[in-house]
Amino acid sequence: MKDNRRSFLKKLGLTTGAAALSPSILAETNTNNQEFLNRSEDYSADQSIRLALIGAGIMGTEDTNTALRHANVSLVAVCDLYDGRLASAKQKWGDHLFTTKDHKEILKRADVDAVIIGTPDSWHKQISIDALNAGKHVYCEKPMVHSVKEGAEVIEAWEKSGKVMVVGSQGISSLGNEKAKELLAAGVIGDLVYAEGFWARHSPEGAWQYNVPADGNEKTVDWKRYISNTKARDWDPLRFFRWRNYLDYGTGMSGDLFVHLFSSLHFITNSKGPNKVSSMGGLRYWKDGREVPDVLLGMFDYPDSPEHAGFNLSLRCNFVDGTSGTTYLRIVGTKGSMDVKWEEVVVKLNNNAESDDPFMKEQAKLRSASGEEERAKILPPRETSYAAERTWKGAHYDHFGNWFKAIRTGGTVVEDPIFGFRAAAPALLCNDSYFQDKFIKWDPINMKLI
């Protein structure tokens, strides 16, 4: 068993400023410790990769900027439905770019090896399938699909294609998540019993009140193409530029933010997902015509499985938070807990041992000899933190690095469509539970509704 655990930790490829703390070492100290995380991953760049971006909004642009930080990666084409973004793409990345409003023109090009899909969620399934069928590698933003019924189609297309597809929940490639996975496998916090996640925002941009360009109109936007796979409507600039607020195109707080927490949790625990989903919430503050809540609470049952004992998960998302900007995933075990962020892990262990202070020990002996009742104690937890070195290039950079490496070597990625769907499904079912006002049962192994 020890050899298997040592082999597992070695395969993670994660290094710290000191040796990883084992449960016994952590149990022997009452002091607060800090260790540093770094990565020595080598993203080989012998083979050039030519990218096309489909969907050049906020996240698509960030994805592309990050991808181009990697060696021997170039951008050759951009697709978007708004003229302003196509013009901006040429300003940012060069006049050489081929630009179009039809993603199929991108996929016909022989000089495109791989595509980044940064479109609204309603287009993720179809463009992913079209790209895979065209022989392109795919990086698709989360959630992988717009509804649970779409998952099987994407998985089937990926399996037939032989191409590398990764879903864009970049926290999976973070030092924090990898360290948490290592610590949980080593038994540092004992057996998993509960987990909770939290995401808070308050700014207009954080709550999806994005800027609507002055020239955004039916002449500069291909509105008919945008709504061609959903309900026909008259031109509405808010539904195009603030699409996350509307169910025809987005997936609300759960599909946009809960999915990150599911991805991290499933990576750390090796879980396939929950078998029962429930949620409630409301529209408490941003009453701007949106169709999705700005406060959402989700509760999930994870059954006993070969990977872990049964546990419960609670997730909260809040766009009305005066503190703003807060996010974490907490994993609780029988010996302690871990607060997990992409760049940091804080381990807190139960502190039920007697004090090592000689004075305190002597006082205890005197009380015992005098017959005085010993006063109950509340002891602070033993705490160890792991923080990423400043030289680390970030989870987003590494997520693309893992994708590029898999393309060049014929390898695999952790967040393939099966993993991506298992993270997306409970998030999307959270929406269904909210709007249908009922518990929903899910088969996480076979990825089907019950």
GROMACS .gro file of C-alpha atoms in nm:
model
  450
    1MET     CA    1   0.000   0.000   0.000
    2LYS     CA    2   0.282   0.241   0.085
    3ASP     CA    3   0.454   0.168  -0.246
    4ASN     CA    4   0.127   0.229  -0.433
    5ARG     CA    5   0.074   0.561  -0.256
    6ARG     CA    6   0.432   0.671  -0.322
    7SER     CA    7   0.392   0.579  -0.689
    8PHE     CA    8   0.067   0.776  -0.706
    9LEU     CA    9   0.222   1.088  -0.557
   10LYS     CA   10   0.518   1.065  -0.793
   11LYS     CA   11   0.288   1.046  -1.095
   12LEU     CA   12   0.127   1.376  -0.999
   13GLY     CA   13   0.451   1.552  -1.094
   14LEU     CA   14   0.397   1.811  -0.821
   15THR     CA   15   0.682   1.945  -0.611
   16THR     CA   16   0.687   2.145  -0.290
   17GLY     CA   17   0.947   2.349  -0.110
   18ALA     CA   18   0.977   2.062   0.137
   19ALA     CA   19   0.862   1.703   0.150
   20ALA     CA   20   0.484   1.653   0.146
   21LEU     CA   21   0.353   1.626   0.500
   22SER     CA   22   0.220   1.286   0.593
   23PRO     CA   23  -0.067   1.245   0.844
   24SER     CA   24   0.177   1.142   1.118
   25ILE     CA   25   0.401   1.443   1.065
   26LEU     CA   26   0.106   1.681   1.065
   27ALA     CA   27  -0.019   1.525   1.386
   28GLU     CA   28   0.305   1.597   1.567
   29THR     CA   29   0.304   1.974   1.530
   30ASN     CA   30   0.090   2.252   1.674
   31THR     CA   31   0.255   2.527   1.473
   32ASN     CA   32   0.137   2.689   1.153
   33ASN     CA   33   0.350   2.583   0.858
   34GLN     CA   34   0.375   2.707   0.501
   35GLU     CA   35   0.518   2.527   0.202
   36PHE     CA   36   0.549   2.640  -0.158
   37LEU     CA   37   0.428   2.469  -0.475
   38ASN     CA   38   0.584   2.484  -0.818
   39ARG     CA   39   0.575   2.291  -1.143
   40SER     CA   40   0.854   2.153  -1.357
   41GLU     CA   41   0.629   2.046  -1.647
   42ASP     CA   42   0.794   2.063  -1.988
   43TYR     CA   43   0.550   2.147  -2.267
   44SER     CA   44   0.740   2.024  -2.569
   45ALA     CA   45   0.708   2.258  -2.867
   46ASP     CA   46   0.863   2.063  -3.157
   47GLN     CA   47   0.534   2.051  -3.349
   48SER     CA   48   0.359   2.373  -3.451
   49ILE     CA   49  -0.010   2.408  -3.369
   50ARG     CA   50  -0.230   2.642  -3.573
   51LEU     CA   51  -0.537   2.765  -3.390
   52ALA     CA   52  -0.870   2.919  -3.484
   53LEU     CA   53  -1.093   3.099  -3.237
   54ILE     CA   54  -1.470   3.055  -3.262
   55GLY     CA   55  -1.641   3.309  -3.038
   56ALA     CA   56  -1.419   3.611  -2.970
   57GLY     CA   57  -1.591   3.751  -2.663
   58ILE     CA   58  -1.441   3.796  -2.317
   59MET     CA   59  -1.349   3.434  -2.243
   60GLY     CA   60  -1.257   3.344  -2.599
   61THR     CA   61  -1.014   3.637  -2.606
   62GLU     CA   62  -0.861   3.540  -2.270
   63ASP     CA   63  -0.825   3.180  -2.386
   64THR     CA   64  -0.651   3.288  -2.705
   65ASN     CA   65  -0.413   3.526  -2.528
   66THR     CA   66  -0.315   3.246  -2.291
   67ALA     CA   67  -0.276   2.989  -2.569
   68LEU     CA   68  -0.045   3.222  -2.763
   69ARG     CA   69   0.191   3.245  -2.466
   70HIS     CA   70   0.296   2.889  -2.550
   71ALA     CA   71   0.583   2.826  -2.789
   72ASN     CA   72   0.513   2.729  -3.150
   73VAL     CA   73   0.142   2.811  -3.131
   74SER     CA   74  -0.015   3.054  -3.380
   75LEU     CA   75  -0.358   3.195  -3.455
   76VAL     CA   76  -0.475   3.182  -3.816
   77ALA     CA   77  -0.850   3.248  -3.811
   78VAL     CA   78  -1.130   3.398  -3.600
   79CYS     CA   79  -1.506   3.353  -3.618
   80ASP     CA   80  -1.760   3.576  -3.442
   81LEU     CA   81  -2.110   3.702  -3.516
   82TYR     CA   82  -2.031   4.067  -3.434
   83ASP     CA   83  -1.827   4.281  -3.674
   84GLY     CA   84  -1.668   4.474  -3.390
   85ARG     CA   85  -1.503   4.163  -3.247
   86LEU     CA   86  -1.368   4.058  -3.585
   87ALA     CA   87  -1.213   4.400  -3.633
   88SER     CA   88  -1.074   4.392  -3.279
   89ALA     CA   89  -0.922   4.045  -3.343
   90LYS     CA   90  -0.718   4.181  -3.632
   91GLN     CA   91  -0.602   4.473  -3.421
   92LYS     CA   92  -0.493   4.239  -3.138
   93TRP     CA   93  -0.351   3.947  -3.331
   94GLY     CA   94  -0.271   4.069  -3.685
   95ASP     CA   95  -0.418   4.158  -4.023
   96HIS     CA   96  -0.320   3.815  -4.153
   97LEU     CA   97  -0.617   3.655  -3.979
   98PHE     CA   98  -0.896   3.500  -4.181
   99THR     CA   99  -1.224   3.624  -4.028
  100THR     CA  100  -1.580   3.505  -4.080
  101LYS     CA  101  -1.923   3.481  -3.917
  102ASP     CA  102  -1.968   3.118  -4.026
  103HIS     CA  103  -1.781   2.864  -3.812
  104LYS     CA  104  -1.804   2.605  -4.090
  105GLU     CA  105  -1.575   2.817  -4.306
  106ILE     CA  106  -1.315   2.791  -4.028
  107LEU     CA  107  -1.349   2.412  -4.016
  108LYS     CA  108  -1.293   2.374  -4.392
  109ARG     CA  109  -0.948   2.529  -4.368
  110ALA     CA  110  -0.649   2.296  -4.398
  111ASP     CA  111  -0.430   2.540  -4.203
  112VAL     CA  112  -0.638   2.498  -3.884
  113ASP     CA  113  -0.524   2.218  -3.654
  114ALA     CA  114  -0.734   2.300  -3.348
  115VAL     CA  115  -1.015   2.532  -3.241
  116ILE     CA  116  -1.101   2.723  -2.925
  117ILE     CA  117  -1.477   2.744  -2.874
  118GLY     CA  118  -1.570   3.051  -2.668
  119THR     CA  119  -1.930   3.092  -2.787
  120PRO     CA  120  -2.244   3.112  -2.572
  121ASP     CA  121  -2.328   2.775  -2.414
  122SER     CA  122  -2.612   2.713  -2.659
  123TRP     CA  123  -2.356   2.660  -2.940
  124HIS     CA  124  -2.103   2.443  -2.755
  125LYS     CA  125  -2.248   2.108  -2.857
  126GLN     CA  126  -2.294   2.171  -3.228
  127ILE     CA  127  -1.966   2.349  -3.292
  128SER     CA  128  -1.774   2.086  -3.093
  129ILE     CA  129  -1.930   1.807  -3.297
  130ASP     CA  130  -1.873   1.991  -3.625
  131ALA     CA  131  -1.508   2.055  -3.533
  132LEU     CA  132  -1.441   1.695  -3.429
  133ASN     CA  133  -1.607   1.564  -3.745
  134ALA     CA  134  -1.384   1.798  -3.944
  135GLY     CA  135  -1.073   1.647  -3.784
  136LYS     CA  136  -0.989   1.938  -3.553
  137HIS     CA  137  -0.872   1.920  -3.192
  138VAL     CA  138  -1.108   2.106  -2.961
  139TYR     CA  139  -1.082   2.331  -2.656
  140CYS     CA  140  -1.442   2.402  -2.554
  141GLU     CA  141  -1.528   2.640  -2.274
  142LYS     CA  142  -1.731   2.509  -1.985
  143PRO     CA  143  -2.000   2.391  -1.953
  144MET     CA  144  -1.942   2.147  -2.235
  145VAL     CA  145  -2.313   2.140  -2.323
  146HIS     CA  146  -2.622   2.356  -2.279
  147SER     CA  147  -2.844   2.074  -2.152
  148VAL     CA  148  -2.794   1.723  -2.014
  149LYS     CA  149  -2.955   1.565  -2.321
  150GLU     CA  150  -2.666   1.693  -2.538
  151GLY     CA  151  -2.383   1.517  -2.355
  152ALA     CA  152  -2.395   1.177  -2.523
  153GLU     CA  153  -2.372   1.329  -2.871
  154VAL     CA  154  -2.053   1.517  -2.793
  155ILE     CA  155  -1.892   1.214  -2.628
  156GLU     CA  156  -1.980   0.993  -2.927
  157ALA     CA  157  -1.835   1.242  -3.176
  158TRP     CA  158  -1.515   1.273  -2.970
  159GLU     CA  159  -1.468   0.896  -2.939
  160LYS     CA  160  -1.509   0.852  -3.315
  161SER     CA  161  -1.278   1.141  -3.405
  162GLY     CA  162  -0.954   1.028  -3.242
  163LYS     CA  163  -0.885   1.396  -3.164
  164VAL     CA  164  -0.797   1.560  -2.833
  165MET     CA  165  -1.085   1.751  -2.679
  166VAL     CA  166  -1.054   1.935  -2.350
  167VAL     CA  167  -1.316   2.129  -2.157
  168GLY     CA  168  -1.217   2.468  -2.021
  169SER     CA  169  -1.247   2.440  -1.644
  170GLN     CA  170  -0.884   2.536  -1.597
  171GLY     CA  171  -0.878   2.486  -1.220
  172ILE     CA  172  -0.818   2.117  -1.286
  173SER     CA  173  -0.467   2.210  -1.401
  174SER     CA  174  -0.396   2.422  -1.093
  175LEU     CA  175  -0.127   2.355  -0.835
  176GLY     CA  176  -0.388   2.392  -0.561
  177ASN     CA  177  -0.616   2.122  -0.696
  178GLU     CA  178  -0.326   1.887  -0.760
  179LYS     CA  179  -0.191   1.932  -0.408
  180ALA     CA  180  -0.536   1.876  -0.259
  181LYS     CA  181  -0.569   1.554  -0.460
  182GLU     CA  182  -0.233   1.438  -0.329
  183LEU     CA  183  -0.318   1.521   0.034
  184LEU     CA  184  -0.658   1.351   0.021
  185ALA     CA  185  -0.507   1.035  -0.131
  186ALA     CA  186  -0.243   1.034   0.144
  187GLY     CA  187  -0.516   1.033   0.410
  188VAL     CA  188  -0.414   1.367   0.561
  189ILE     CA  189  -0.770   1.477   0.645
  190GLY     CA  190  -0.903   1.125   0.697
  191ASP     CA  191  -1.214   0.994   0.526
  192LEU     CA  192  -1.418   1.237   0.318
  193VAL     CA  193  -1.758   1.319   0.470
  194TYR     CA  194  -1.862   1.661   0.338
  195ALA     CA  195  -1.767   1.933   0.092
  196GLU     CA  196  -1.884   2.286   0.028
  197GLY     CA  197  -1.814   2.550  -0.233
  198PHE     CA  198  -1.878   2.922  -0.246
  199TRP     CA  199  -1.862   3.188  -0.516
  200ALA     CA  200  -1.944   3.554  -0.453
  201ARG     CA  201  -1.954   3.865  -0.673
  202HIS     CA  202  -2.115   4.206  -0.663
  203SER     CA  203  -1.981   4.422  -0.947
  204PRO     CA  204  -2.199   4.480  -1.256
  205GLU     CA  205  -1.943   4.303  -1.476
  206GLY     CA  206  -1.921   4.011  -1.233
  207ALA     CA  207  -2.300   3.989  -1.242
  208TRP     CA  208  -2.294   3.979  -1.625
  209GLN     CA  209  -2.406   4.333  -1.696
  210TYR     CA  210  -2.157   4.355  -1.979
  211ASN     CA  211  -2.106   4.660  -2.198
  212VAL     CA  212  -2.336   4.686  -2.499
  213PRO     CA  213  -2.142   4.850  -2.787
  214ALA     CA  214  -2.298   5.156  -2.944
  215ASP     CA  215  -2.267   4.999  -3.290
  216GLY     CA  216  -2.417   4.668  -3.182
  217ASN     CA  217  -2.723   4.629  -3.405
  218GLU     CA  218  -2.878   4.403  -3.666
  219LYS     CA  219  -2.641   4.536  -3.932
  220THR     CA  220  -2.326   4.446  -3.740
  221VAL     CA  221  -2.453   4.126  -3.569
  222ASP     CA  222  -2.570   3.809  -3.745
  223TRP     CA  223  -2.874   3.775  -3.519
  224LYS     CA  224  -3.051   3.515  -3.734
  225ARG     CA  225  -2.754   3.280  -3.713
  226TYR     CA  226  -2.726   3.341  -3.337
  227ILE     CA  227  -3.085   3.233  -3.265
  228SER     CA  228  -3.105   2.968  -3.540
  229ASN     CA  229  -3.079   2.679  -3.291
  230THR     CA  230  -3.326   2.821  -3.038
  231LYS     CA  231  -3.647   3.026  -3.018
  232ALA     CA  232  -3.704   3.289  -3.288
  233ARG     CA  233  -3.708   3.643  -3.147
  234ASP     CA  234  -3.678   4.000  -3.263
  235TRP     CA  235  -3.336   4.163  -3.228
  236ASP     CA  236  -3.244   4.217  -2.864
  237PRO     CA  237  -2.895   4.352  -2.790
  238LEU     CA  238  -2.909   4.233  -2.427
  239ARG     CA  239  -2.973   3.875  -2.534
  240PHE     CA  240  -2.666   3.891  -2.756
  241PHE     CA  241  -2.416   4.088  -2.547
  242ARG     CA  242  -2.541   3.972  -2.204
  243TRP     CA  243  -2.632   3.620  -2.307
  244ARG     CA  244  -2.541   3.461  -1.972
  245ASN     CA  245  -2.858   3.609  -1.821
  246TYR     CA  246  -3.093   3.422  -2.056
  247LEU     CA  247  -3.178   3.053  -2.060
  248ASP     CA  248  -3.191   3.018  -2.439
  249TYR     CA  249  -2.815   3.084  -2.457
  250GLY     CA  250  -2.660   3.052  -2.110
  251THR     CA  251  -2.680   2.821  -1.811
  252GLY     CA  252  -2.695   3.067  -1.523
  253MET     CA  253  -2.482   3.064  -1.210
  254SER     CA  254  -2.466   2.686  -1.188
  255GLY     CA  255  -2.352   2.628  -1.546
  256ASP     CA  256  -2.108   2.917  -1.537
  257LEU     CA  257  -1.963   2.890  -1.184
  258PHE     CA  258  -2.082   2.577  -1.002
  259VAL     CA  259  -1.930   2.376  -1.286
  260HIS     CA  260  -1.582   2.497  -1.184
  261LEU     CA  261  -1.642   2.367  -0.831
  262PHE     CA  262  -1.774   2.033  -0.959
  263SER     CA  263  -1.471   1.998  -1.184
  264SER     CA  264  -1.229   2.064  -0.900
  265LEU     CA  265  -1.411   1.838  -0.656
  266HIS     CA  266  -1.434   1.548  -0.901
  267PHE     CA  267  -1.066   1.582  -0.989
  268ILE     CA  268  -0.956   1.586  -0.624
  269THR     CA  269  -1.178   1.298  -0.513
  270ASN     CA  270  -1.187   1.091  -0.838
  271SER     CA  271  -1.566   1.107  -0.810
  272LYS     CA  272  -1.806   1.037  -1.095
  273GLY     CA  273  -2.067   1.271  -0.947
  274PRO     CA  274  -2.379   1.289  -0.729
  275ASN     CA  275  -2.693   1.079  -0.760
  276LYS     CA  276  -2.935   1.336  -0.615
  277VAL     CA  277  -2.957   1.709  -0.694
  278SER     CA  278  -3.162   1.988  -0.540
  279SER     CA  279  -3.147   2.367  -0.540
  280MET     CA  280  -3.321   2.687  -0.444
  281GLY     CA  281  -3.249   3.057  -0.471
  282GLY     CA  282  -3.395   3.371  -0.616
  283LEU     CA  283  -3.351   3.699  -0.799
  284ARG     CA  284  -3.268   3.932  -0.511
  285TYR     CA  285  -3.081   4.229  -0.655
  286TRP     CA  286  -3.006   4.238  -1.030
  287LYS     CA  287  -3.362   4.287  -1.149
  288ASP     CA  288  -3.262   4.387  -1.500
  289GLY     CA  289  -3.477   4.150  -1.703
  290ARG     CA  290  -3.255   3.845  -1.655
  291GLU     CA  291  -3.412   3.500  -1.642
  292VAL     CA  292  -3.170   3.340  -1.396
  293PRO     CA  293  -3.128   3.386  -1.019
  294ASP     CA  294  -2.853   3.595  -0.862
  295VAL     CA  295  -2.853   3.383  -0.544
  296LEU     CA  296  -2.839   3.006  -0.585
  297LEU     CA  297  -2.794   2.724  -0.331
  298GLY     CA  298  -2.738   2.363  -0.434
  299MET     CA  299  -2.737   2.041  -0.231
  300PHE     CA  300  -2.600   1.712  -0.364
  301ASP     CA  301  -2.575   1.352  -0.245
  302TYR     CA  302  -2.264   1.157  -0.351
  303PRO     CA  303  -2.314   0.780  -0.307
  304ASP     CA  304  -2.067   0.520  -0.186
  305SER     CA  305  -1.836   0.428  -0.473
  306PRO     CA  306  -1.505   0.247  -0.532
  307GLU     CA  307  -1.338   0.590  -0.537
  308HIS     CA  308  -1.476   0.726  -0.208
  309ALA     CA  309  -1.726   0.679   0.072
  310GLY     CA  310  -2.057   0.860   0.041
  311PHE     CA  311  -2.056   1.230   0.124
  312ASN     CA  312  -2.264   1.545   0.089
  313LEU     CA  313  -2.191   1.863  -0.104
  314SER     CA  314  -2.336   2.211  -0.069
  315LEU     CA  315  -2.266   2.490  -0.319
  316ARG     CA  316  -2.357   2.858  -0.292
  317CYS     CA  317  -2.334   3.138  -0.545
  318ASN     CA  318  -2.414   3.498  -0.465
  319PHE     CA  319  -2.411   3.809  -0.687
  320VAL     CA  320  -2.528   4.034  -0.401
  321ASP     CA  321  -2.225   4.001  -0.175
  322GLY     CA  322  -2.083   4.319  -0.021
  323THR     CA  323  -1.745   4.150   0.032
  324SER     CA  324  -1.735   4.030  -0.333
  325GLY     CA  325  -1.463   3.836  -0.506
  326THR     CA  326  -1.472   3.534  -0.274
  327THR     CA  327  -1.444   3.177  -0.392
  328TYR     CA  328  -1.330   2.851  -0.235
  329LEU     CA  329  -1.387   2.479  -0.218
  330ARG     CA  330  -1.372   2.321   0.128
  331ILE     CA  331  -1.328   1.946   0.166
  332VAL     CA  332  -1.400   1.804   0.512
  333GLY     CA  333  -1.277   1.471   0.645
  334THR     CA  334  -1.279   1.281   0.971
  335LYS     CA  335  -0.944   1.430   1.077
  336GLY     CA  336  -0.966   1.782   0.938
  337SER     CA  337  -1.042   1.992   0.632
  338MET     CA  338  -0.882   2.154   0.328
  339ASP     CA  339  -0.969   2.495   0.186
  340VAL     CA  340  -0.875   2.463  -0.179
  341LYS     CA  341  -0.806   2.748  -0.421
  342TRP     CA  342  -0.624   2.728  -0.752
  343GLU     CA  343  -0.308   2.881  -0.606
  344GLU     CA  344  -0.335   2.768  -0.243
  345VAL     CA  345  -0.442   2.488  -0.010
  346VAL     CA  346  -0.490   2.538   0.364
  347VAL     CA  347  -0.508   2.219   0.572
  348LYS     CA  348  -0.663   2.237   0.920
  349LEU     CA  349  -0.646   1.927   1.141
  350ASN     CA  350  -0.842   1.846   1.454
  351ASN     CA  351  -0.636   1.927   1.762
  352ASN     CA  352  -0.748   1.690   2.037
  353ALA     CA  353  -0.404   1.618   2.183
  354GLU     CA  354  -0.279   1.747   2.518
  355SER     CA  355  -0.048   2.045   2.519
  356ASP     CA  356   0.328   1.981   2.497
  357ASP     CA  357   0.392   2.287   2.716
  358PRO     CA  358   0.579   2.163   3.035
  359PHE     CA  359   0.409   2.432   3.246
  360MET     CA  360   0.063   2.325   3.132
  361LYS     CA  361   0.145   1.961   3.199
  362GLU     CA  362   0.257   2.046   3.554
  363GLN     CA  363  -0.061   2.244   3.617
  364ALA     CA  364  -0.266   1.946   3.504
  365LYS     CA  365  -0.083   1.724   3.755
  366LEU     CA  366  -0.150   1.972   4.039
  367ARG     CA  367  -0.519   1.991   3.957
  368SER     CA  368  -0.541   1.613   3.948
  369ALA     CA  369  -0.364   1.579   4.284
  370SER     CA  370  -0.594   1.834   4.450
  371GLY     CA  371  -0.908   1.677   4.316
  372GLU     CA  372  -0.996   1.995   4.126
  373GLU     CA  373  -1.211   1.931   3.822
  374GLU     CA  374  -1.011   1.990   3.504
  375ARG     CA  375  -1.152   2.265   3.290
  376ALA     CA  376  -1.258   2.175   2.935
  377LYS     CA  377  -1.032   2.308   2.662
  378ILE     CA  378  -1.093   2.437   2.311
  379LEU     CA  379  -0.773   2.395   2.117
  380PRO     CA  380  -0.694   2.564   1.788
  381PRO     CA  381  -0.658   2.346   1.479
  382ARG     CA  382  -0.315   2.264   1.348
  383GLU     CA  383  -0.276   2.446   1.019
  384THR     CA  384  -0.051   2.400   0.719
  385SER     CA  385  -0.075   2.606   0.403
  386TYR     CA  386   0.061   2.534   0.057
  387ALA     CA  387   0.099   2.833  -0.175
  388ALA     CA  388   0.210   2.854  -0.538
  389GLU     CA  389   0.544   3.014  -0.609
  390ARG     CA  390   0.528   3.354  -0.777
  391THR     CA  391   0.704   3.206  -1.078
  392TRP     CA  392   0.408   2.976  -1.152
  393LYS     CA  393   0.239   3.076  -1.479
  394GLY     CA  394  -0.109   2.983  -1.363
  395ALA     CA  395  -0.380   2.720  -1.410
  396HIS     CA  396  -0.502   2.871  -1.735
  397TYR     CA  397  -0.155   2.849  -1.889
  398ASP     CA  398  -0.107   2.489  -1.772
  399HIS     CA  399  -0.452   2.384  -1.892
  400PHE     CA  400  -0.358   2.488  -2.244
  401GLY     CA  401  -0.015   2.336  -2.200
  402ASN     CA  402  -0.170   1.998  -2.116
  403TRP     CA  403  -0.393   2.019  -2.424
  404PHE     CA  404  -0.105   2.111  -2.653
  405LYS     CA  405   0.113   1.835  -2.509
  406ALA     CA  406  -0.161   1.576  -2.568
  407ILE     CA  407  -0.202   1.697  -2.928
  408ARG     CA  408   0.173   1.672  -2.993
  409THR     CA  409   0.229   1.337  -2.824
  410GLY     CA  410  -0.099   1.160  -2.897
  411GLY     CA  411  -0.172   1.167  -2.526
  412THR     CA  412  -0.479   1.234  -2.317
  413VAL     CA  413  -0.613   1.510  -2.094
  414VAL     CA  414  -0.790   1.484  -1.759
  415GLU     CA  415  -1.086   1.699  -1.856
  416ASP     CA  416  -1.194   1.510  -2.164
  417PRO     CA  417  -1.563   1.512  -2.271
  418ILE     CA  418  -1.656   1.231  -2.030
  419PHE     CA  419  -1.505   1.414  -1.735
  420GLY     CA  420  -1.643   1.745  -1.864
  421PHE     CA  421  -1.995   1.608  -1.895
  422ARG     CA  422  -1.987   1.453  -1.549
  423ALA     CA  423  -1.901   1.797  -1.411
  424ALA     CA  424  -2.153   1.980  -1.629
  425ALA     CA  425  -2.448   1.746  -1.566
  426PRO     CA  426  -2.505   1.816  -1.194
  427ALA     CA  427  -2.461   2.188  -1.259
  428LEU     CA  428  -2.724   2.183  -1.532
  429LEU     CA  429  -2.953   1.965  -1.322
  430CYS     CA  430  -2.920   2.223  -1.047
  431ASN     CA  431  -3.095   2.465  -1.284
  432ASP     CA  432  -3.361   2.205  -1.362
  433SER     CA  433  -3.422   2.149  -0.992
  434TYR     CA  434  -3.457   2.524  -0.933
  435PHE     CA  435  -3.698   2.591  -1.217
  436GLN     CA  436  -3.898   2.269  -1.174
  437ASP     CA  437  -3.897   2.293  -0.792
  438LYS     CA  438  -3.808   1.929  -0.731
  439PHE     CA  439  -3.530   1.684  -0.645
  440ILE     CA  440  -3.365   1.526  -0.946
  441LYS     CA  441  -3.200   1.182  -0.952
  442TRP     CA  442  -2.896   1.117  -1.169
  443ASP     CA  443  -2.694   0.809  -1.259
  444PRO     CA  444  -2.331   0.938  -1.249
  445ILE     CA  445  -2.184   0.614  -1.381
  446ASN     CA  446  -2.399   0.580  -1.692
  447MET     CA  447  -2.455   0.957  -1.715
  448LYS     CA  448  -2.832   0.932  -1.740
  449LEU     CA  449  -3.137   1.076  -1.568
  450ILE     CA  450  -3.325   0.836  -1.343
   0.00000   0.00000   0.00000
